[in-house]
Structure formats: C-alpha cells, structure tokens
C-alpha cells in the first residue's frame, strides 16, 4: 500500500516541472520587437513570472501602448512559444524523478498552469511527462488566473479529491498564493531566488529558497510521506 495514501499532487508547469521561462521570454521579446519595442530584457520578464500568458500580454499591451488587440498579441506569443517549446524544453531531472516516484505509488497528479492548453500539451508531449500526468488544467479554462485559486480547484475537481488533500508545487509567488487560497498545502521552489521573500510565498508549507538546486525527489517524497497520516479519510 502506498505510504502517500490520501494525497494528490498538483504541479505548476513553467519553472516548476520544466524550465520554460527562457522560451516565454524569447517569444515575448520577439513579439514586442515586431511591434516596435526593441529592448525588452530578462529583468522585466521576471516581473511576469507566475501569471498567465493572457494576463502578461494584456499588461505588456498596456505598458507599451501596443496597437493590436490582446487576442492578436496572445496568438503571436503563443505561436512563437510553441515553435520554441517543441524543440527546446528542459524538464528538471529531480522533478522528473519525483513524478516517476509518485506515479509508481499511484498518487493522483495534475498539472495546473497559466499557459494555454496547446502549450501545456506541447511541453508534456515533448518531455514525455504527459505519460505520467494526464490530468491538465489551463488558466484559459477557468474564470481567473493565479493568484486566484480557480485553476487549482478545477484540478482537484477533475482528480476527484478534496482541496485539503492536495499538495501544490509552485515556483512563483502568485501560484503559491493561489494554492493557499484554494486551501491546499504548497511546496514552493522559487524560480527567481530574489523573490523568495515575496508575500505570496509566506503561506507555503515548505519553502526551498535555493529553488530547483535545493529540490530533490527523495526529500520531497519523504516530506509528503510525513503528511500522509493527516491527509484525508482512511
């Protein structure tokens, strides 16, 4: 019998399971350059880590006074991103190992992401992670993106588990805040180390300030095993 009985795990995708932020940055940079903004840099991109692509595009349109509609800009960013994602997406080795450990125990798992359904499917297919995590929710499918809890609550609903029995893995403060708002536990692995003290991370049950370098599959598994006696009905 699994030592993790009664626990479900919900993964953020970008920056948590896979290092896709460089691809999102490049897609945004190319789109902005095509519309007359030549100097969009990585430091500015970091401001948008953890919110949906739709919200990011809307903010960029407002910031730079771009002419095309949000829908047109979103389609442009997603098109460029998908081209990059299909050939250059890196799954974090320890995260892959963690997913495989959980799959071996029969733990229910889902991905809940601010990316589009097409982007999520492309990444999970390219990395092979989709074979282990078939349940997927995009922020495009719910009313509100992170830090609202909608995407995590929908993931729990699709898994058929109570929010209180879910543990979320997140790399961004808005996502950690969303997990807390959903009534779920959270392992926070900040993608941007300088943001580890952000208010959204304050409610995380486990905060790995060193980010992915501090994450190991075995340590995360053992931490979950310590929660199992209190996680749901027996």
XYZ file of C-alpha atoms in Angstrom:
234
model
C 0.000 0.000 0.000
C 1.248 3.464 -0.829
C 2.736 5.488 2.011
C 1.162 8.525 0.312
C -2.423 7.271 0.502
C -4.852 10.182 0.666
C -2.576 12.724 -1.028
C -2.875 14.217 -4.501
C -0.168 16.380 -6.081
C -0.755 19.317 -8.414
C 2.169 20.743 -10.369
C 2.594 24.152 -11.848
C 4.318 23.656 -15.205
C 6.529 26.565 -16.236
C 9.524 26.970 -13.953
C 8.374 24.085 -11.765
C 8.306 20.916 -13.850
C 10.182 22.403 -16.782
C 12.482 25.365 -17.396
C 10.297 27.038 -19.987
C 10.724 30.647 -18.891
C 13.593 31.264 -21.374
C 11.220 30.246 -24.171
C 8.446 32.515 -22.892
C 10.919 35.364 -22.598
C 12.135 34.852 -26.157
C 8.579 34.595 -27.509
C 7.613 37.824 -25.748
C 10.814 39.554 -26.830
C 10.266 38.623 -30.473
C 6.630 39.716 -30.387
C 7.443 43.061 -28.801
C 10.315 43.644 -31.233
C 7.942 43.008 -34.123
C 5.735 45.792 -32.766
C 8.472 48.355 -32.236
C 9.739 47.532 -28.739
C 13.392 46.526 -29.206
C 14.713 46.494 -25.636
C 12.556 44.054 -23.640
C 15.004 42.382 -21.250
C 15.075 39.385 -18.927
C 14.832 41.541 -15.795
C 11.498 42.896 -16.971
C 10.302 39.446 -17.982
C 10.851 38.267 -14.402
C 8.050 40.596 -13.282
C 5.563 38.409 -15.118
C 6.748 35.005 -13.880
C 3.830 33.151 -12.324
C 0.888 34.827 -14.056
C -0.916 33.578 -17.125
C 0.253 34.312 -20.646
C -3.039 36.112 -21.300
C -2.552 38.416 -18.315
C 1.088 39.006 -19.252
C 0.148 40.013 -22.794
C -2.567 42.359 -21.511
C -0.065 44.046 -19.193
C 2.536 44.362 -21.949
C -0.030 45.851 -24.327
C -0.916 48.482 -21.730
C 2.688 49.180 -20.727
C 3.900 49.735 -24.281
C 0.716 51.094 -25.855
C 0.639 48.358 -28.479
C -1.912 48.663 -31.289
C -3.001 45.040 -31.895
C -5.689 43.514 -29.701
C -4.818 41.325 -26.730
C -6.138 38.338 -28.694
C -3.831 39.092 -31.626
C -0.802 39.580 -29.384
C -1.597 36.425 -27.439
C -1.816 34.413 -30.645
C 1.555 35.819 -31.740
C 3.267 34.997 -28.426
C 1.764 31.509 -28.318
C 2.780 30.783 -31.919
C 6.373 31.797 -31.261
C 6.431 29.985 -27.930
C 5.110 26.716 -29.328
C 7.776 26.701 -32.021
C 10.463 27.046 -29.338
C 8.829 24.698 -26.827
C 8.664 21.767 -29.213
C 12.436 21.726 -29.704
C 13.954 23.294 -26.585
C 12.122 22.492 -23.365
C 14.146 21.083 -20.481
C 12.433 19.048 -17.739
C 14.192 19.383 -14.395
C 15.748 15.957 -13.679
C 14.770 15.855 -9.999
C 11.225 16.882 -10.863
C 11.021 14.136 -13.455
C 12.284 11.706 -10.835
C 9.653 12.948 -8.381
C 6.861 12.496 -10.917
C 8.042 8.967 -11.605
C 8.186 8.181 -7.862
C 4.631 9.412 -7.397
C 3.395 7.532 -10.457
C 4.914 4.350 -9.059
C 2.875 4.866 -5.883
C -0.331 5.554 -7.783
C -0.583 9.118 -6.453
C -3.194 11.217 -8.338
C -1.406 14.033 -10.177
C -2.385 17.027 -12.283
C -0.779 19.989 -13.997
C -2.405 23.380 -13.368
C -0.786 26.115 -15.422
C -1.209 29.652 -16.666
C -0.119 28.527 -20.135
C -2.519 27.788 -22.966
C -3.822 24.218 -23.410
C -1.784 23.938 -26.617
C 1.418 24.991 -24.867
C 0.849 22.602 -21.969
C 0.169 19.688 -24.306
C 3.227 20.509 -26.418
C 5.539 20.556 -23.398
C 4.137 17.436 -21.755
C 4.404 15.606 -25.071
C 7.929 16.834 -25.856
C 9.257 15.924 -22.413
C 7.321 12.674 -22.009
C 5.784 13.876 -18.747
C 2.292 13.587 -20.176
C 2.503 9.815 -19.831
C 2.609 10.264 -16.051
C 0.338 13.297 -15.597
C -2.704 13.033 -17.867
C -4.900 15.485 -15.946
C -4.264 19.045 -17.134
C -5.924 22.389 -16.426
C -5.078 25.657 -18.166
C -5.924 29.065 -16.760
C -7.661 29.631 -20.099
C -10.309 27.157 -18.910
C -11.261 28.937 -15.678
C -12.609 32.359 -14.778
C -9.490 33.735 -13.081
C -5.780 33.010 -13.271
C -3.359 32.831 -10.367
C -3.229 34.224 -7.663
C -6.927 33.285 -7.706
C -7.383 29.614 -6.742
C -9.574 28.657 -9.705
C -7.071 26.588 -11.669
C -6.081 24.511 -8.624
C -9.668 23.978 -7.514
C -10.556 22.786 -11.004
C -7.603 20.385 -10.947
C -8.805 18.932 -7.630
C -12.312 18.576 -9.043
C -11.032 16.690 -12.090
C -8.930 14.435 -9.883
C -11.943 13.770 -7.669
C -10.148 14.775 -4.469
C -10.759 17.368 -1.775
C -8.616 20.527 -1.921
C -7.383 19.846 1.609
C -5.823 16.588 0.382
C -3.826 18.316 -2.380
C -0.214 19.468 -2.306
C 0.801 22.056 -4.897
C 4.339 22.523 -6.251
C 4.936 26.103 -7.379
C 7.833 28.291 -8.456
C 6.108 31.692 -8.334
C 4.569 33.795 -5.586
C 1.176 34.211 -7.323
C 0.918 30.433 -7.644
C 1.831 29.861 -4.002
C -0.807 32.405 -3.014
C -3.326 30.616 -5.232
C -2.572 27.297 -3.537
C -3.164 28.843 -0.130
C -6.411 30.436 -1.325
C -7.515 27.004 -2.554
C -6.943 25.505 0.906
C -4.075 23.332 -0.323
C -0.596 22.696 1.034
C 2.271 24.092 -1.005
C 5.903 23.280 -1.702
C 7.413 26.493 -3.058
C 10.532 26.366 -5.232
C 11.186 29.990 -6.258
C 12.299 30.333 -9.867
C 13.627 33.814 -9.124
C 15.647 33.438 -5.926
C 15.437 37.142 -5.174
C 11.662 36.786 -4.850
C 11.769 34.172 -2.077
C 10.611 36.775 0.451
C 7.619 37.832 -1.656
C 4.362 37.918 0.255
C 2.839 35.144 -1.845
C 5.406 32.664 -0.562
C 4.699 33.461 3.089
C 1.976 30.826 3.356
C 3.975 27.998 1.759
C 4.239 24.892 3.918
C 7.741 24.199 2.581
C 9.826 26.970 1.024
C 13.015 25.930 -0.766
C 14.842 29.238 -1.005
C 17.521 27.703 -3.196
C 14.986 26.915 -5.915
C 15.487 23.881 -8.134
C 19.058 23.451 -6.881
C 17.604 22.712 -3.422
C 14.919 20.296 -4.640
C 15.392 16.527 -4.599
C 12.810 13.920 -5.464
C 13.555 11.821 -2.391
C 13.372 14.706 0.075
C 10.072 15.872 -1.412
C 8.696 12.336 -1.280
C 9.717 11.974 2.366
C 8.101 15.313 3.198
C 4.841 14.166 1.622
C 5.048 10.874 3.479
C 5.161 12.849 6.711
C 1.840 14.467 5.791
C 0.047 11.277 4.824
C -1.446 10.322 8.233
C -3.353 13.614 8.308
C -4.241 13.832 4.645
C -7.808 12.781 4.118
C -10.114 9.950 5.267
C -8.885 6.453 5.927
